[in-house]
Coordinates of C-alpha atoms and ligand atoms in Angstrom, one line a residue:
M7 CA 10.7 -69.1 -52.2
V8 CA 10.6 -67.3 -48.8
K9 CA 13.1 -64.5 -48.3
V10 CA 14.3 -63.7 -44.8
L11 CA 16.6 -60.8 -43.7
M12 CA 18.2 -60.8 -40.2
V13 CA 19.2 -57.3 -39.0
C14 CA 21.3 -56.0 -36.1
L15 CA 23.4 -52.9 -35.6
G16 CA 26.8 -53.8 -37.0
N17 CA 26.0 -57.0 -39.0
I18 CA 29.1 -58.6 -37.5
C19 CA 27.9 -60.3 -34.3
R20 CA 24.2 -61.2 -34.0
S21 CA 22.6 -61.1 -37.4
P22 CA 25.4 -63.1 -39.1
L23 CA 24.8 -65.9 -36.5
A24 CA 21.0 -65.6 -37.1
E25 CA 21.7 -66.0 -40.9
G26 CA 24.0 -69.0 -40.5
I27 CA 21.7 -70.7 -38.0
L28 CA 18.5 -70.3 -40.1
K29 CA 20.4 -71.5 -43.2
S30 CA 21.6 -74.6 -41.3
K31 CA 18.0 -75.5 -40.5
M32 CA 16.5 -75.1 -44.0
S33 CA 17.1 -76.2 -47.6
S34 CA 18.3 -73.4 -49.9
E35 CA 15.6 -74.6 -52.3
N36 CA 13.0 -73.2 -49.9
V37 CA 14.5 -70.1 -48.5
I38 CA 16.9 -67.2 -49.1
V39 CA 18.5 -65.9 -45.9
D40 CA 20.6 -62.7 -45.7
S41 CA 21.6 -60.3 -43.0
A42 CA 22.4 -56.6 -42.7
G43 CA 23.2 -53.9 -40.2
T44 CA 21.5 -50.6 -39.4
A45 CA 25.0 -48.9 -39.1
A46 CA 27.6 -48.7 -41.8
Y47 CA 30.7 -49.1 -39.5
H48 CA 31.7 -52.6 -40.6
I49 CA 30.7 -52.8 -44.3
G50 CA 32.6 -55.5 -46.1
N51 CA 34.0 -57.0 -43.0
L52 CA 34.0 -60.6 -41.9
P53 CA 31.8 -61.5 -38.9
D54 CA 33.3 -60.8 -35.5
S55 CA 35.9 -63.5 -34.7
R56 CA 33.8 -64.5 -31.6
S57 CA 30.7 -65.1 -33.7
I58 CA 32.8 -67.1 -36.2
E59 CA 34.1 -69.2 -33.3
I60 CA 30.7 -69.9 -31.6
A61 CA 29.2 -70.8 -35.0
K62 CA 32.1 -73.2 -35.7
K63 CA 31.6 -74.8 -32.3
H64 CA 28.1 -75.6 -33.3
G65 CA 29.1 -76.9 -36.8
I66 CA 28.2 -73.8 -38.8
D67 CA 30.6 -71.8 -41.1
I68 CA 29.7 -68.1 -41.3
T69 CA 33.1 -67.0 -42.9
P70 CA 31.6 -66.6 -46.4
Q71 CA 29.5 -63.7 -45.0
R72 CA 30.5 -60.0 -45.3
A73 CA 28.8 -57.2 -43.5
R74 CA 26.5 -54.9 -45.4
A75 CA 24.1 -52.0 -44.4
F76 CA 20.3 -52.3 -44.6
L77 CA 18.9 -50.8 -47.8
V78 CA 15.4 -49.3 -48.2
S79 CA 15.0 -51.7 -51.1
D80 CA 15.3 -54.6 -48.7
F81 CA 11.7 -53.9 -47.8
K82 CA 10.7 -55.0 -51.3
S83 CA 13.3 -57.8 -51.6
F84 CA 12.4 -59.7 -48.4
D85 CA 9.2 -61.2 -46.9
Y86 CA 10.4 -61.2 -43.3
I87 CA 12.8 -58.8 -41.6
F88 CA 13.8 -60.0 -38.1
V89 CA 15.6 -57.5 -35.9
M90 CA 17.5 -58.2 -32.7
D91 CA 16.5 -55.3 -30.4
R92 CA 14.2 -52.3 -30.1
S93 CA 16.8 -49.9 -31.4
N94 CA 17.1 -52.0 -34.6
Y95 CA 13.3 -52.1 -34.8
N96 CA 13.0 -48.3 -34.5
N97 CA 15.7 -47.6 -37.0
I98 CA 14.3 -49.9 -39.6
I99 CA 10.7 -48.8 -39.1
S100 CA 11.7 -45.2 -39.6
L101 CA 12.7 -46.1 -43.2
A102 CA 9.4 -47.9 -44.1
E103 CA 7.2 -46.3 -46.6
N104 CA 3.9 -48.0 -45.8
S105 CA 2.2 -50.3 -43.3
S106 CA 2.9 -53.5 -45.3
E107 CA 6.6 -52.7 -45.0
I108 CA 6.3 -52.1 -41.3
A109 CA 4.4 -55.4 -40.9
K110 CA 7.4 -57.3 -42.3
V111 CA 9.6 -56.2 -39.4
K112 CA 9.6 -58.4 -36.3
M113 CA 11.6 -58.7 -33.1
I114 CA 13.1 -62.1 -33.5
L115 CA 12.6 -63.2 -29.8
N116 CA 8.8 -62.6 -30.2
E117 CA 9.0 -65.9 -32.1
L118 CA 9.8 -67.5 -28.7
H119 CA 7.9 -65.1 -26.4
A120 CA 5.1 -63.6 -28.4
G121 CA 4.5 -59.9 -27.7
D122 CA 7.1 -59.5 -25.0
N123 CA 9.5 -57.6 -27.3
L124 CA 12.6 -59.2 -25.6
E125 CA 16.0 -58.3 -27.0
V126 CA 18.9 -60.3 -28.2
P127 CA 21.6 -58.7 -26.1
D128 CA 24.4 -57.0 -28.0
P129 CA 27.5 -59.1 -27.2
Y130 CA 30.0 -56.8 -28.9
Y131 CA 31.3 -55.2 -25.6
G132 CA 31.2 -58.5 -23.7
G133 CA 28.0 -58.2 -21.6
N134 CA 25.0 -60.4 -20.8
G135 CA 26.4 -63.9 -21.2
G136 CA 28.1 -63.3 -24.4
F137 CA 28.1 -65.2 -27.7
E138 CA 26.9 -68.6 -26.4
N139 CA 23.8 -66.9 -24.9
V140 CA 23.2 -65.1 -28.2
Y141 CA 23.7 -68.4 -30.1
Q142 CA 21.1 -70.3 -27.9
L143 CA 18.5 -67.5 -28.2
L144 CA 18.9 -67.4 -32.0
D145 CA 18.9 -71.2 -32.3
A146 CA 15.6 -71.5 -30.4
S147 CA 14.0 -68.7 -32.4
C148 CA 15.3 -70.0 -35.8
D149 CA 13.8 -73.5 -34.9
I150 CA 10.4 -71.8 -34.8
I151 CA 11.0 -69.6 -37.9
A152 CA 12.1 -72.7 -39.9
K153 CA 9.0 -74.6 -38.9
K154 CA 6.7 -71.7 -39.8
I155 CA 8.3 -71.3 -43.2
T156 CA 8.2 -74.9 -44.1
N157 CA 4.5 -75.3 -43.1
Ligands
4NP212 P1 26.0 -56.5 -33.8 O1 27.1 -56.1 -32.7 O2 25.0 -55.4 -34.0 O3 25.4 -57.7 -33.2 O4 26.8 -56.8 -35.1 C1 27.8 -54.8 -32.8 C2 28.8 -54.7 -33.7 C3 29.6 -53.6 -33.7 C4 29.2 -52.5 -32.9 C5 28.1 -52.6 -32.1 C6 27.4 -53.8 -32.0 N1 30.0 -51.3 -33.0 O5 29.6 -50.4 -32.2 O6 30.9 -51.2 -33.8

């Protein structure tokens, strides 16, 4: 069983989509997928209504999800920790206790463009093509992640 954690800032826009998309591509017999935020503002909340809508448009229901904050214990619970941007990366890395924990943390778009450290834009304030753009970036990345995990 492979365990994957998707991380963004609020755990209401990007990482809930990443969680829902990867789950949709994999059998729950093979993988556990969860998501978390580096900030605590939205703990217990549903995903942002715009993320719920864009997921629904693509046939994915993310409404069972509730936001939670990243925990230091997640380093032990998960095999892969995919972050959306550099700020998430730096925040998570600062909590790691050793190099094997640091090695679990990856910028999710490096699955598509290895080594480029591209960011999934934060759609919360309405910039950079918004939620459909985020969906497409995460869908393409999760295709690759799903193939890697099943191989
Ligand atoms: P997310 O988006 O990190 O993709 O969930 C955000 C959600 C909330 C805030 C910022 C980004 N916020 O500032 O409350």
